[in-house]
Each structure stands twice: as structure tokens, then as C-alpha cells.
mmCIF file of C-alpha atoms in Angstrom:
data_model
loop_
_atom_site.group_PDB
_atom_site.id
_atom_site.type_symbol
_atom_site.label_atom_id
_atom_site.label_comp_id
_atom_site.label_asym_id
_atom_site.label_seq_id
_atom_site.Cartn_x
_atom_site.Cartn_y
_atom_site.Cartn_z
ATOM 1 C CA MET A 21 109.970 132.629 -55.361
ATOM 2 C CA SER A 22 107.102 134.709 -54.018
ATOM 3 C CA ASN A 23 106.490 138.148 -55.456
ATOM 4 C CA PRO A 24 107.878 140.757 -53.005
ATOM 5 C CA PHE A 25 105.803 143.664 -54.343
ATOM 6 C CA LYS A 26 102.404 144.457 -52.785
ATOM 7 C CA PRO A 27 100.087 146.442 -55.099
ATOM 8 C CA THR A 28 97.094 146.313 -52.760
ATOM 9 C CA ALA A 29 95.574 149.435 -51.248
ATOM 10 C CA GLY A 30 96.972 149.959 -47.761
ATOM 11 C CA ALA A 31 99.376 146.990 -47.881
ATOM 12 C CA THR A 32 102.797 147.774 -46.453
ATOM 13 C CA PRO A 33 105.406 147.641 -49.227
ATOM 14 C CA PRO A 34 108.617 145.635 -48.767
ATOM 15 C CA LEU A 35 110.589 148.888 -48.634
ATOM 16 C CA LEU A 36 109.145 152.273 -47.706
ATOM 17 C CA VAL A 37 110.748 154.894 -49.928
ATOM 18 C CA GLY A 38 111.029 158.639 -49.288
ATOM 19 C CA ARG A 39 108.963 158.787 -46.073
ATOM 20 C CA GLN A 40 111.605 158.653 -43.335
ATOM 21 C CA PRO A 41 111.365 162.360 -42.378
ATOM 22 C CA VAL A 42 107.689 161.927 -41.434
ATOM 23 C CA LEU A 43 108.507 158.878 -39.307
ATOM 24 C CA ASP A 44 111.473 160.611 -37.648
ATOM 25 C CA ALA A 45 109.383 163.671 -36.749
ATOM 26 C CA PHE A 46 106.758 161.451 -35.118
ATOM 27 C CA GLN A 47 109.398 159.537 -33.161
ATOM 28 C CA GLU A 48 110.846 162.809 -31.867
ATOM 29 C CA SER A 49 107.402 163.983 -30.746
ATOM 30 C CA ILE A 50 106.822 160.739 -28.828
ATOM 31 C CA GLU A 51 110.126 161.263 -27.068
ATOM 32 C CA ASP A 52 109.341 164.931 -26.346
ATOM 33 C CA GLY A 53 106.041 164.019 -24.686
ATOM 34 C CA PRO A 54 102.472 165.375 -24.544
ATOM 35 C CA GLY A 55 101.821 168.498 -26.554
ATOM 36 C CA SER A 56 104.586 167.833 -29.070
ATOM 37 C CA PRO A 57 103.557 168.956 -32.574
ATOM 38 C CA TYR A 58 103.627 165.733 -34.581
ATOM 39 C CA LEU A 59 101.351 163.943 -32.129
ATOM 40 C CA LEU A 60 98.507 165.762 -33.919
ATOM 41 C CA GLN A 61 98.600 165.407 -37.711
ATOM 42 C CA LEU A 62 96.306 165.855 -40.703
ATOM 43 C CA MET A 63 98.048 164.032 -43.525
ATOM 44 C CA THR A 64 97.027 164.640 -47.138
ATOM 45 C CA GLY A 65 97.981 163.454 -50.594
ATOM 46 C CA ALA A 66 96.543 162.203 -53.844
ATOM 47 C CA ARG A 67 95.063 158.735 -54.267
ATOM 48 C CA GLY A 68 97.694 156.030 -54.311
ATOM 49 C CA VAL A 69 100.391 158.179 -52.726
ATOM 50 C CA GLY A 70 100.523 155.972 -49.630
ATOM 51 C CA LYS A 71 98.433 157.658 -46.925
ATOM 52 C CA THR A 72 97.102 154.408 -45.453
ATOM 53 C CA VAL A 73 100.560 152.870 -45.556
ATOM 54 C CA MET A 74 101.903 155.847 -43.616
ATOM 55 C CA LEU A 75 99.188 155.483 -40.976
ATOM 56 C CA ASN A 76 100.260 151.855 -40.562
ATOM 57 C CA GLU A 77 103.936 152.808 -40.356
ATOM 58 C CA LEU A 78 103.333 155.582 -37.825
ATOM 59 C CA GLY A 79 101.354 153.072 -35.792
ATOM 60 C CA GLU A 80 104.387 150.760 -35.864
ATOM 61 C CA VAL A 81 106.549 153.604 -34.545
ATOM 62 C CA ALA A 82 104.105 154.166 -31.696
ATOM 63 C CA GLN A 83 103.957 150.453 -30.851
ATOM 64 C CA ALA A 84 107.746 150.233 -30.809
ATOM 65 C CA ASN A 85 107.639 152.872 -28.070
ATOM 66 C CA GLY A 86 105.167 150.880 -25.987
ATOM 67 C CA TRP A 87 102.083 152.836 -27.061
ATOM 68 C CA VAL A 88 98.703 151.262 -27.746
ATOM 69 C CA VAL A 89 97.543 151.911 -31.316
ATOM 70 C CA ILE A 90 93.913 152.076 -32.450
ATOM 71 C CA HIS A 91 93.363 152.154 -36.237
ATOM 72 C CA VAL A 92 89.919 153.127 -37.533
ATOM 73 C CA THR A 93 88.374 154.216 -40.812
ATOM 74 C CA ALA A 94 86.076 157.222 -40.703
ATOM 75 C CA GLY A 95 82.368 156.674 -41.104
ATOM 76 C CA PRO A 96 79.214 155.929 -39.111
ATOM 77 C CA GLY A 97 79.949 154.495 -35.678
ATOM 78 C CA MET A 98 83.621 155.514 -35.725
ATOM 79 C CA LEU A 99 83.685 156.848 -32.149
ATOM 80 C CA GLU A 100 81.952 153.724 -30.875
ATOM 81 C CA ARG A 101 84.584 151.581 -32.626
ATOM 82 C CA ILE A 102 87.361 153.582 -30.952
ATOM 83 C CA ALA A 103 85.667 153.088 -27.575
ATOM 84 C CA GLN A 104 85.252 149.363 -28.115
ATOM 85 C CA ARG A 105 88.868 148.851 -29.174
ATOM 86 C CA ALA A 106 90.147 150.938 -26.268
ATOM 87 C CA ARG A 107 88.072 148.829 -23.867
ATOM 88 C CA VAL A 108 89.325 145.577 -25.417
ATOM 89 C CA ARG A 109 92.953 146.709 -25.239
ATOM 90 C CA ARG A 110 92.522 147.758 -21.609
ATOM 91 C CA GLN A 111 91.122 144.336 -20.790
ATOM 92 C CA GLU A 112 93.902 142.607 -22.727
ATOM 93 C CA LEU A 113 96.459 144.472 -20.662
ATOM 94 C CA GLY A 114 95.153 143.144 -17.338
ATOM 95 C CA ALA A 115 92.441 141.391 -15.332
ATOM 96 C CA VAL A 116 89.382 143.580 -14.860
ATOM 97 C CA ASP A 117 87.307 143.076 -11.714
ATOM 98 C CA ARG A 118 84.180 145.204 -11.898
ATOM 99 C CA GLY A 119 83.075 145.280 -8.270
ATOM 100 C CA HIS A 120 80.872 147.739 -6.443
ATOM 101 C CA GLY A 121 83.744 149.796 -5.111
ATOM 102 C CA ALA A 122 86.758 149.673 -7.407
ATOM 103 C CA THR A 123 88.265 148.174 -10.500
ATOM 104 C CA THR A 124 91.613 146.423 -10.022
ATOM 105 C CA TRP A 125 94.058 146.528 -12.927
ATOM 106 C CA SER A 126 96.928 144.045 -13.097
ATOM 107 C CA VAL A 127 98.760 145.213 -16.180
ATOM 108 C CA THR A 128 101.588 143.897 -18.308
ATOM 109 C CA THR A 129 102.849 146.259 -21.021
ATOM 110 C CA PRO A 130 105.853 146.009 -23.355
ATOM 111 C CA LEU A 131 107.783 147.940 -20.662
ATOM 112 C CA GLY A 132 106.814 146.048 -17.486
ATOM 113 C CA GLY A 133 103.923 145.456 -15.061
ATOM 114 C CA VAL A 134 101.827 147.416 -12.550
ATOM 115 C CA SER A 135 98.659 147.062 -10.431
ATOM 116 C CA ARG A 136 96.334 149.919 -9.511
ATOM 117 C CA GLN A 137 92.716 150.663 -8.605
ATOM 118 C CA SER A 138 90.233 153.140 -10.008
ATOM 119 C CA PRO A 139 86.512 153.738 -9.427
ATOM 120 C CA SER A 140 84.288 151.256 -11.186
ATOM 121 C CA PRO A 141 81.328 152.692 -13.141
ATOM 122 C CA GLU A 142 77.975 150.977 -13.031
ATOM 123 C CA ALA A 143 77.731 150.841 -16.824
ATOM 124 C CA GLU A 144 79.670 148.285 -18.817
ATOM 125 C CA SER A 145 80.584 150.769 -21.544
ATOM 126 C CA TRP A 146 81.541 154.449 -21.386
ATOM 127 C CA PRO A 147 81.687 157.300 -23.898
ATOM 128 C CA TRP A 148 84.637 156.931 -26.239
ATOM 129 C CA VAL A 149 86.809 159.573 -24.543
ATOM 130 C CA ASP A 150 86.262 157.969 -21.123
ATOM 131 C CA GLU A 151 87.307 154.583 -22.501
ATOM 132 C CA VAL A 152 90.477 156.133 -23.940
ATOM 133 C CA ALA A 153 91.144 158.023 -20.692
ATOM 134 C CA ALA A 154 90.801 154.788 -18.710
ATOM 135 C CA LEU A 155 93.282 153.103 -21.035
ATOM 136 C CA LEU A 156 95.655 156.043 -20.586
ATOM 137 C CA ASP A 157 95.318 155.630 -16.797
ATOM 138 C CA VAL A 158 96.475 152.032 -17.143
ATOM 139 C CA LEU A 159 99.461 153.048 -19.266
ATOM 140 C CA ALA A 160 100.446 156.070 -17.169
ATOM 141 C CA ALA A 161 102.786 154.188 -14.817
ATOM 142 C CA HIS A 162 105.063 153.370 -17.741
ATOM 143 C CA GLN A 163 104.766 156.742 -19.457
ATOM 144 C CA THR A 164 103.310 155.304 -22.638
ATOM 145 C CA GLY A 165 100.243 156.503 -24.456
ATOM 146 C CA VAL A 166 97.555 155.907 -27.061
ATOM 147 C CA CYS A 167 97.855 156.615 -30.784
ATOM 148 C CA ILE A 168 94.606 156.844 -32.768
ATOM 149 C CA THR A 169 94.756 156.856 -36.567
ATOM 150 C CA VAL A 170 91.751 157.773 -38.714
ATOM 151 C CA ASP A 171 91.762 157.000 -42.424
ATOM 152 C CA GLU A 172 89.492 158.417 -45.147
ATOM 153 C CA ILE A 173 88.383 161.464 -43.169
ATOM 154 C CA HIS A 174 86.216 162.520 -46.121
ATOM 155 C CA SER A 175 83.707 160.021 -44.664
ATOM 156 C CA LEU A 176 83.405 161.945 -41.380
ATOM 157 C CA ASP A 177 80.318 163.988 -40.651
ATOM 158 C CA VAL A 178 80.647 167.369 -38.938
ATOM 159 C CA GLU A 179 79.221 166.200 -35.608
ATOM 160 C CA GLN A 180 81.666 163.311 -35.341
ATOM 161 C CA MET A 181 84.562 165.540 -36.277
ATOM 162 C CA GLN A 182 83.682 168.157 -33.697
ATOM 163 C CA THR A 183 83.270 165.542 -30.968
ATOM 164 C CA LEU A 184 86.561 163.856 -31.830
ATOM 165 C CA ALA A 185 88.483 167.125 -32.057
ATOM 166 C CA GLY A 186 86.967 168.588 -28.895
ATOM 167 C CA ASP A 187 87.703 165.482 -26.809
ATOM 168 C CA ILE A 188 91.253 165.161 -28.146
ATOM 169 C CA GLN A 189 91.842 168.826 -27.336
ATOM 170 C CA MET A 190 90.711 168.169 -23.762
ATOM 171 C CA LEU A 191 93.104 165.211 -23.416
ATOM 172 C CA ILE A 192 95.977 167.333 -24.737
ATOM 173 C CA ARG A 193 95.140 170.129 -22.286
ATOM 174 C CA GLU A 194 95.359 167.530 -19.505
ATOM 175 C CA SER A 195 98.891 166.659 -20.751
ATOM 176 C CA ARG A 196 97.817 163.143 -21.644
ATOM 177 C CA PRO A 197 100.117 161.147 -23.957
ATOM 178 C CA ILE A 198 97.671 160.981 -26.875
ATOM 179 C CA ALA A 199 98.341 161.062 -30.614
ATOM 180 C CA LEU A 200 95.725 161.626 -33.317
ATOM 181 C CA ILE A 201 96.819 161.122 -36.911
ATOM 182 C CA MET A 202 94.255 161.480 -39.683
ATOM 183 C CA ALA A 203 94.599 161.066 -43.420
ATOM 184 C CA GLY A 204 92.464 162.072 -46.365
ATOM 185 C CA LEU A 205 92.307 163.650 -49.773
ATOM 186 C CA PRO A 206 93.318 167.323 -49.946
ATOM 187 C CA ARG A 207 89.804 168.590 -50.665
ATOM 188 C CA ALA A 208 88.436 166.645 -47.677
ATOM 189 C CA VAL A 209 90.933 168.288 -45.361
ATOM 190 C CA GLU A 210 90.228 171.755 -46.759
ATOM 191 C CA GLU A 211 86.502 171.269 -46.231
ATOM 192 C CA LEU A 212 87.109 169.864 -42.772
ATOM 193 C CA LEU A 213 89.031 172.968 -41.763
ATOM 194 C CA ALA A 214 86.644 175.454 -43.375
ATOM 195 C CA GLY A 215 84.305 175.777 -40.402
ATOM 196 C CA GLU A 216 84.558 178.308 -37.597
ATOM 197 C CA SER A 217 83.772 176.070 -34.606
ATOM 198 C CA ARG A 218 86.311 175.840 -31.784
ATOM 199 C CA PRO A 219 87.176 172.151 -32.520
ATOM 200 C CA THR A 220 87.786 173.020 -36.182
ATOM 201 C CA THR A 221 89.998 175.950 -35.175
ATOM 202 C CA PHE A 222 91.956 173.568 -32.954
ATOM 203 C CA LEU A 223 92.561 171.206 -35.865
ATOM 204 C CA ARG A 224 94.022 174.006 -37.963
ATOM 205 C CA ARG A 225 96.998 173.913 -35.612
ATOM 206 C CA ALA A 226 97.719 170.273 -36.468
ATOM 207 C CA GLU A 227 100.821 169.432 -38.466
ATOM 208 C CA ARG A 228 99.805 168.885 -42.093
ATOM 209 C CA PRO A 229 102.343 166.723 -43.921
ATOM 210 C CA VAL A 230 101.646 166.389 -47.628
ATOM 211 C CA LEU A 231 102.741 163.078 -49.138
ATOM 212 C CA ARG A 232 104.184 163.610 -52.592
ATOM 213 C CA ASP A 233 105.908 161.560 -55.261
ATOM 214 C CA VAL A 234 109.284 159.972 -54.475
ATOM 215 C CA PRO A 235 112.452 161.023 -56.364
ATOM 216 C CA VAL A 236 113.045 158.664 -59.289
ATOM 217 C CA SER A 237 116.630 157.949 -58.219
ATOM 218 C CA GLU A 238 115.374 156.653 -54.855
ATOM 219 C CA VAL A 239 112.779 154.520 -56.635
ATOM 220 C CA ALA A 240 115.481 152.936 -58.830
ATOM 221 C CA ASP A 241 117.559 152.118 -55.755
ATOM 222 C CA SER A 242 114.516 150.544 -54.105
ATOM 223 C CA PHE A 243 113.854 148.316 -57.134
ATOM 224 C CA LEU A 244 117.451 147.080 -57.030
ATOM 225 C CA GLN A 245 117.309 146.363 -53.307
ATOM 226 C CA ILE A 246 113.910 144.631 -53.312
ATOM 227 C CA VAL A 247 114.683 142.423 -56.306
ATOM 228 C CA THR A 248 118.123 141.494 -54.970
ATOM 229 C CA ASP A 249 116.817 140.734 -51.476
ATOM 230 C CA ALA A 250 114.165 138.485 -53.036
ATOM 231 C CA GLY A 251 116.790 136.423 -54.873
ATOM 232 C CA ARG A 252 116.672 137.733 -58.438
ATOM 233 C CA SER A 253 118.777 140.233 -60.368
ATOM 234 C CA LEU A 254 118.046 143.510 -62.163
ATOM 235 C CA SER A 255 120.515 145.745 -63.961
ATOM 236 C CA ASP A 256 120.980 149.380 -62.985
ATOM 237 C CA GLU A 257 119.699 150.447 -66.415
ATOM 238 C CA LEU A 258 116.495 148.411 -66.160
ATOM 239 C CA ALA A 259 115.938 149.563 -62.578
ATOM 240 C CA MET A 260 115.964 153.141 -63.872
ATOM 241 C CA VAL A 261 113.536 152.222 -66.673
ATOM 242 C CA CYS A 262 111.164 150.822 -64.064
ATOM 243 C CA ALA A 263 111.610 153.879 -61.860
ATOM 244 C CA ARG A 264 110.913 156.347 -64.655
ATOM 245 C CA ALA A 265 107.771 154.408 -65.561
ATOM 246 C CA THR A 266 106.432 155.038 -62.037
ATOM 247 C CA ASN A 267 107.023 158.830 -62.100
ATOM 248 C CA GLY A 268 107.787 158.389 -58.393
ATOM 249 C CA TYR A 269 104.130 157.545 -57.651
ATOM 250 C CA PRO A 270 104.182 155.101 -54.688
ATOM 251 C CA PHE A 271 101.309 152.861 -55.787
ATOM 252 C CA MET A 272 102.788 152.657 -59.283
ATOM 253 C CA ILE A 273 106.081 151.502 -57.749
ATOM 254 C CA GLN A 274 104.290 148.437 -56.421
ATOM 255 C CA LEU A 275 102.342 147.877 -59.651
ATOM 256 C CA VAL A 276 105.418 148.071 -61.897
ATOM 257 C CA GLY A 277 107.422 145.861 -59.556
ATOM 258 C CA TYR A 278 104.649 143.300 -59.199
ATOM 259 C CA HIS A 279 103.859 142.931 -62.881
ATOM 260 C CA THR A 280 107.505 143.000 -63.970
ATOM 261 C CA TRP A 281 108.324 140.253 -61.474
ATOM 262 C CA ARG A 282 105.380 138.158 -62.768
ATOM 263 C CA GLN A 283 106.782 138.068 -66.300
ATOM 264 C CA GLY A 284 109.560 135.682 -65.401
ATOM 265 C CA ARG A 285 109.225 134.718 -61.737
ATOM 266 C CA THR A 286 112.738 133.207 -61.736
ATOM 267 C CA GLY A 287 116.123 134.237 -63.062
ATOM 268 C CA PRO A 288 117.295 137.699 -64.127
ATOM 269 C CA ILE A 289 114.684 140.312 -64.983
ATOM 270 C CA THR A 290 115.085 141.216 -68.653
ATOM 271 C CA ALA A 291 114.130 144.180 -70.841
ATOM 272 C CA GLU A 292 111.217 142.146 -72.204
ATOM 273 C CA HIS A 293 109.961 141.531 -68.666
ATOM 274 C CA VAL A 294 110.142 145.240 -67.891
ATOM 275 C CA THR A 295 108.324 146.284 -71.073
ATOM 276 C CA ALA A 296 105.474 143.849 -70.477
ATOM 277 C CA GLY A 297 105.351 144.630 -66.759
ATOM 278 C CA VAL A 298 105.116 148.396 -67.276
ATOM 279 C CA ALA A 299 102.292 147.967 -69.794
ATOM 280 C CA ALA A 300 100.347 145.734 -67.402
ATOM 281 C CA ALA A 301 100.953 148.145 -64.540
ATOM 282 C CA ARG A 302 99.595 151.088 -66.526
ATOM 283 C CA ALA A 303 96.420 149.164 -67.324
ATOM 284 C CA ARG A 304 95.881 148.247 -63.682
ATOM 285 C CA LEU A 305 96.575 151.813 -62.538
ATOM 286 C CA GLY A 306 93.690 153.014 -64.686
ATOM 287 C CA ALA A 307 91.278 150.467 -63.257
ATOM 288 C CA LEU A 308 92.387 150.756 -59.623
ATOM 289 C CA VAL A 309 93.134 154.478 -59.264
ATOM 290 C CA HIS A 310 91.939 156.649 -62.163
ATOM 291 C CA GLU A 311 88.505 155.071 -62.675
ATOM 292 C CA PRO A 312 87.350 155.353 -59.011
ATOM 293 C CA ALA A 313 88.899 158.826 -58.682
ATOM 294 C CA LEU A 314 86.951 160.068 -61.693
ATOM 295 C CA ALA A 315 83.772 158.417 -60.419
ATOM 296 C CA ASP A 316 83.943 160.602 -57.297
ATOM 297 C CA LEU A 317 83.915 163.809 -59.365
ATOM 298 C CA SER A 318 81.044 165.801 -60.803
ATOM 299 C CA GLU A 319 80.243 165.770 -64.533
ATOM 300 C CA VAL A 320 81.740 169.220 -64.980
ATOM 301 C CA ASP A 321 84.894 168.202 -63.089
ATOM 302 C CA ARG A 322 85.356 165.304 -65.509
ATOM 303 C CA THR A 323 84.632 167.508 -68.520
ATOM 304 C CA PHE A 324 87.315 169.953 -67.337
ATOM 305 C CA LEU A 325 89.834 167.081 -67.125
ATOM 306 C CA VAL A 326 88.914 165.646 -70.528
ATOM 307 C CA LYS A 327 89.393 169.058 -72.167
ATOM 308 C CA MET A 328 92.630 169.549 -70.255
ATOM 309 C CA ALA A 329 93.948 166.189 -71.489
ATOM 310 C CA GLN A 330 94.050 167.531 -75.042
ATOM 311 C CA ASP A 331 97.321 169.298 -74.162
ATOM 312 C CA ASP A 332 100.614 167.406 -74.186
ATOM 313 C CA GLY A 333 101.908 169.355 -71.202
ATOM 314 C CA ALA A 334 100.670 171.981 -68.767
ATOM 315 C CA SER A 335 97.358 173.628 -69.695
ATOM 316 C CA ARG A 336 96.236 177.249 -69.712
ATOM 317 C CA LEU A 337 92.929 177.887 -67.973
ATOM 318 C CA ALA A 338 91.753 180.075 -70.865
ATOM 319 C CA ASP A 339 92.288 177.197 -73.324
ATOM 320 C CA ILE A 340 90.359 174.754 -71.136
ATOM 321 C CA ALA A 341 87.507 177.239 -70.732
ATOM 322 C CA ALA A 342 87.319 177.774 -74.493
ATOM 323 C CA ARG A 343 87.087 174.033 -75.135
ATOM 324 C CA MET A 344 84.304 173.791 -72.535
ATOM 325 C CA GLY A 345 82.497 176.726 -74.112
ATOM 326 C CA LYS A 346 82.579 178.584 -70.794
ATOM 327 C CA THR A 347 84.225 181.676 -69.339
ATOM 328 C CA SER A 348 87.574 181.508 -67.556
ATOM 329 C CA GLN A 349 85.797 182.525 -64.345
ATOM 330 C CA TYR A 350 83.458 179.538 -64.641
ATOM 331 C CA ALA A 351 86.316 177.140 -65.415
ATOM 332 C CA GLY A 352 88.315 178.605 -62.532
ATOM 333 C CA VAL A 353 85.782 177.292 -60.038
ATOM 334 C CA TYR A 354 86.409 173.734 -61.231
ATOM 335 C CA ARG A 355 90.156 174.270 -61.407
ATOM 336 C CA ASP A 356 90.085 175.140 -57.708
ATOM 337 C CA ARG A 357 87.934 172.106 -56.917
ATOM 338 C CA LEU A 358 90.302 169.771 -58.767
ATOM 339 C CA LEU A 359 93.354 171.318 -57.116
ATOM 340 C CA LYS A 360 91.827 170.640 -53.692
ATOM 341 C CA ALA A 361 90.892 167.112 -54.745
ATOM 342 C CA GLY A 362 94.493 166.376 -55.666
ATOM 343 C CA MET A 363 93.615 165.592 -59.286
ATOM 344 C CA ILE A 364 95.682 168.448 -60.753
ATOM 345 C CA GLN A 365 98.506 170.693 -59.569
ATOM 346 C CA ALA A 366 99.678 174.221 -60.243
ATOM 347 C CA ALA A 367 102.379 174.290 -62.932
ATOM 348 C CA GLY A 368 103.321 177.957 -63.064
ATOM 349 C CA TYR A 369 101.427 181.198 -63.425
ATOM 350 C CA GLY A 370 98.011 180.425 -64.921
ATOM 351 C CA LEU A 371 98.992 176.821 -65.697
ATOM 352 C CA VAL A 372 97.847 173.456 -64.341
ATOM 353 C CA ASP A 373 98.990 169.888 -64.944
ATOM 354 C CA PHE A 374 97.856 166.411 -63.901
ATOM 355 C CA ASP A 375 98.956 165.209 -60.483
ATOM 356 C CA ALA A 376 98.781 161.432 -61.026
ATOM 357 C CA PRO A 377 100.903 159.628 -63.623
ATOM 358 C CA TYR A 378 99.197 158.467 -66.821
ATOM 359 C CA LEU A 379 95.921 160.240 -66.001
ATOM 360 C CA ARG A 380 96.277 162.281 -69.204
ATOM 361 C CA GLU A 381 96.639 159.098 -71.265
ATOM 362 C CA TYR A 382 93.740 157.427 -69.433
ATOM 363 C CA LEU A 383 91.443 160.399 -70.128
ATOM 364 C CA ARG A 384 92.393 160.418 -73.817
ATOM 365 C CA GLU A 385 91.716 156.710 -74.129
ATOM 366 C CA HIS A 386 88.363 156.956 -72.334
ATOM 367 C CA ALA A 387 87.217 160.445 -73.381
ATOM 368 C CA ALA A 388 84.530 159.132 -75.721
ATOM 369 C CA HIS A 389 83.159 156.867 -73.007
ATOM 370 C CA LEU A 390 83.217 159.606 -70.343
ATOM 371 C CA MET A 391 81.510 162.140 -72.616
ATOM 372 C CA ALA A 392 79.012 159.533 -73.830
ATOM 373 C CA ASP A 393 78.052 158.820 -70.209
ATOM 374 C CA ARG A 394 77.536 162.543 -69.649
ATOM 375 C CA HIS A 395 75.383 162.841 -72.782
ATOM 376 C CA THR A 396 73.329 159.806 -71.769
ATOM 377 C CA ARG A 397 72.645 161.238 -68.308
ATOM 378 C CA HIS A 398 71.541 164.563 -69.766
ATOM 379 C CA THR A 399 69.274 162.783 -72.286
ATOM 380 C CA ARG A 400 67.653 160.695 -69.552
ATOM 381 C CA SER A 401 67.121 163.828 -67.477
ATOM 382 C CA ASP A 402 65.500 165.600 -70.413
ATOM 383 C CA GLU A 403 63.194 162.609 -70.918
ATOM 384 C CA GLY A 404 62.158 162.585 -67.258
ATOM 385 C CA GLY A 405 64.263 159.571 -66.366
ATOM 386 C CA PRO A 406 66.892 159.362 -63.629
ATOM 387 C CA GLY A 407 69.230 162.378 -63.739
#
């Protein structure tokens, strides 16, 4: 039997747990029409919490309503990729005759067919917003629209963001059926919204769903359903053991399920399978989530986390500062940075705790390595080598 769990970044899991309210709100906004709130979203959450999966799922909702969906990842050339995909989809929907006078569209959509004419430009390609507007013209007869999703918005530069936001705002003002859903790490969104330009101000009015961990009871139910649907069995008690091992962290749900399933592949899942599977999942979580997340941080950010990991529970800022040999004011700057990055979370007045499961244990296990790397970099800098 094939393994039903999918621990690959962005892969749609066999059962989406705890996200239905976000999907329902988007469906309602599609039904309510242009200008509805959830057609413009800035989605945030920590690494591995399922942002890319949600973009895929929201795209499925849009497609089920007859909308055209364009998925892109932020970065150089993003607007050109949107334009190209809009042009391709427009051509897929009908025969395009680029004559001197008009363009004839013979269109078949999920909701029927239509023919219409519009002026034909001399150029073969248009600016991205014109390509999207032309696609919207084709879809207008059936009252469907275009949904654009943008992943990893921390890769956007300011110019791209302002162009995208300004053009989307124009389409919304024209009552076009357009949806823009973006996803990124919390700090990226905060930085994105920090400017004072008109497009940035417009984006501050976007809905901002925050994807968080899933209740453990729902995770246990999902393990039971997935395993049963795939033809094996799992007791209620072992399903809860698996669920607790995930801490409700969506990517860990897939890792625990995948590695537990691998232990036997056939027959009932046993306690031995679960124990081995959880251990393997924890190791993979470190390599796939914690290691790249820490690599994106500054040296002082990592030092803050290593010193914080010395506590068994929530940490006091004053204690972390003392271990760093710095003032609380100095440490507070890095606390705020790590809160925005989704690495830690507030845990009461003056307290912080780790946001991702097993990050504390990972930092303890790798503290010597992380601090050794920091010492090596400082030594090389002092010797005139690369800093």
C-alpha cells in the first residue's frame, strides 16, 4: 500500500485539518462579488504551518467556481510570469485572431461558451495588468474572475510590490472580479506594510489570516481517518500519541504520519512503529525546517535563541540578556525581530517561548556547532578573511 502522507513542502496533504474557516470565508467572498474582503489577503504563519498548501487549496476553491487561477512565487520577473500565464490561459479559452481591426474570442469556460470582439493591439505582449484585464474581459460574460496567488512574498522587491498593489487596487476600483492572495513569513509581511506609499497603505486593508497550529484532538482524528482510508488500522490511543508528538504543527503531522507508516507498511500500526516513526520525524524536522530557518537569521538572532533554549519553558528577557552579556534593551531588539519572524511567540508578560515544535531540543543539540560557527566567522574577520 502506498504511503498516504505527504511530507514535502507545498504538497497537498490527504486531509486538510483545521483550515476550513479560511476556505469558507473565501468562498463567501467569491459569492458576494468584487470588493468582498477575503478576495484580498495577506496570509502569514511560521515555516511549515501550511501557507503554500493553503494557497493551493484557495486556488481549488476559485477553480471550482469557474475562476482562472494563476499561481506564482515572488521574485525577479514575477509580474512578467503573471502576464505570460494570463495570456496563455486567455488563448487556451478560445481561438485568438490578431487582425488589424479586432480580436475575436470564441471562449469555452467551465460555465459555458461565448464569442466577442475587442480591439487588437499591435504588440504581441502587454503589461501584466493589461493581460489580466483582457482575460477578465473574456470571463466577464459568465461572471467569473481571476485569482492570483503569490507565495514567499519576502522575495518581492519594493518596486514590484508597489506595481502589483497599485494595479490590483485599480482593478478593484473598476469592480473587476479579481482576487489576490499572498503568503509569507510574519516579518516579511510586517516589513512589506511598513512603508507609507499609497499601494502599501492599500495593502494594510487586506484580510490577514494567521495560520496557527491545529488542535491536537483534530490531529488525532485525522490520523485515524487517513490510516483507515488507506487500508490499515491505528488505535485511538496510538493516534493520540502521534498527535501529541506533532504539537499540532501541520508539517509535523505529515512527517509523523509518513515515518510511522514506513515502519510497517502493512497490517496494524503498533506502538513500536509509532515510537520509531516519531523519532525519525523529529530528525527530519530539524533538517527540513529548523536548519534552513536558522540559516536565514543573523548571528545575534541565533545567539538569542541558543541562550533562550537553556530554559525548559518560557524565558524571561532579562535572563536571556544576562546570558548574552547584554542589556535587556539590546536583547529586546532581537526579541522583536524573532517575534516578527515567527521563530518565537509571546508567552505572558515579559515572557517568550518557541513557536515551532522541537526547536528548543534542536538548539540544545546543535548549540556547540552554532556557536562554533559564530566563533569561526569572527576569527576569520579578525584575520582579514571573509566575514
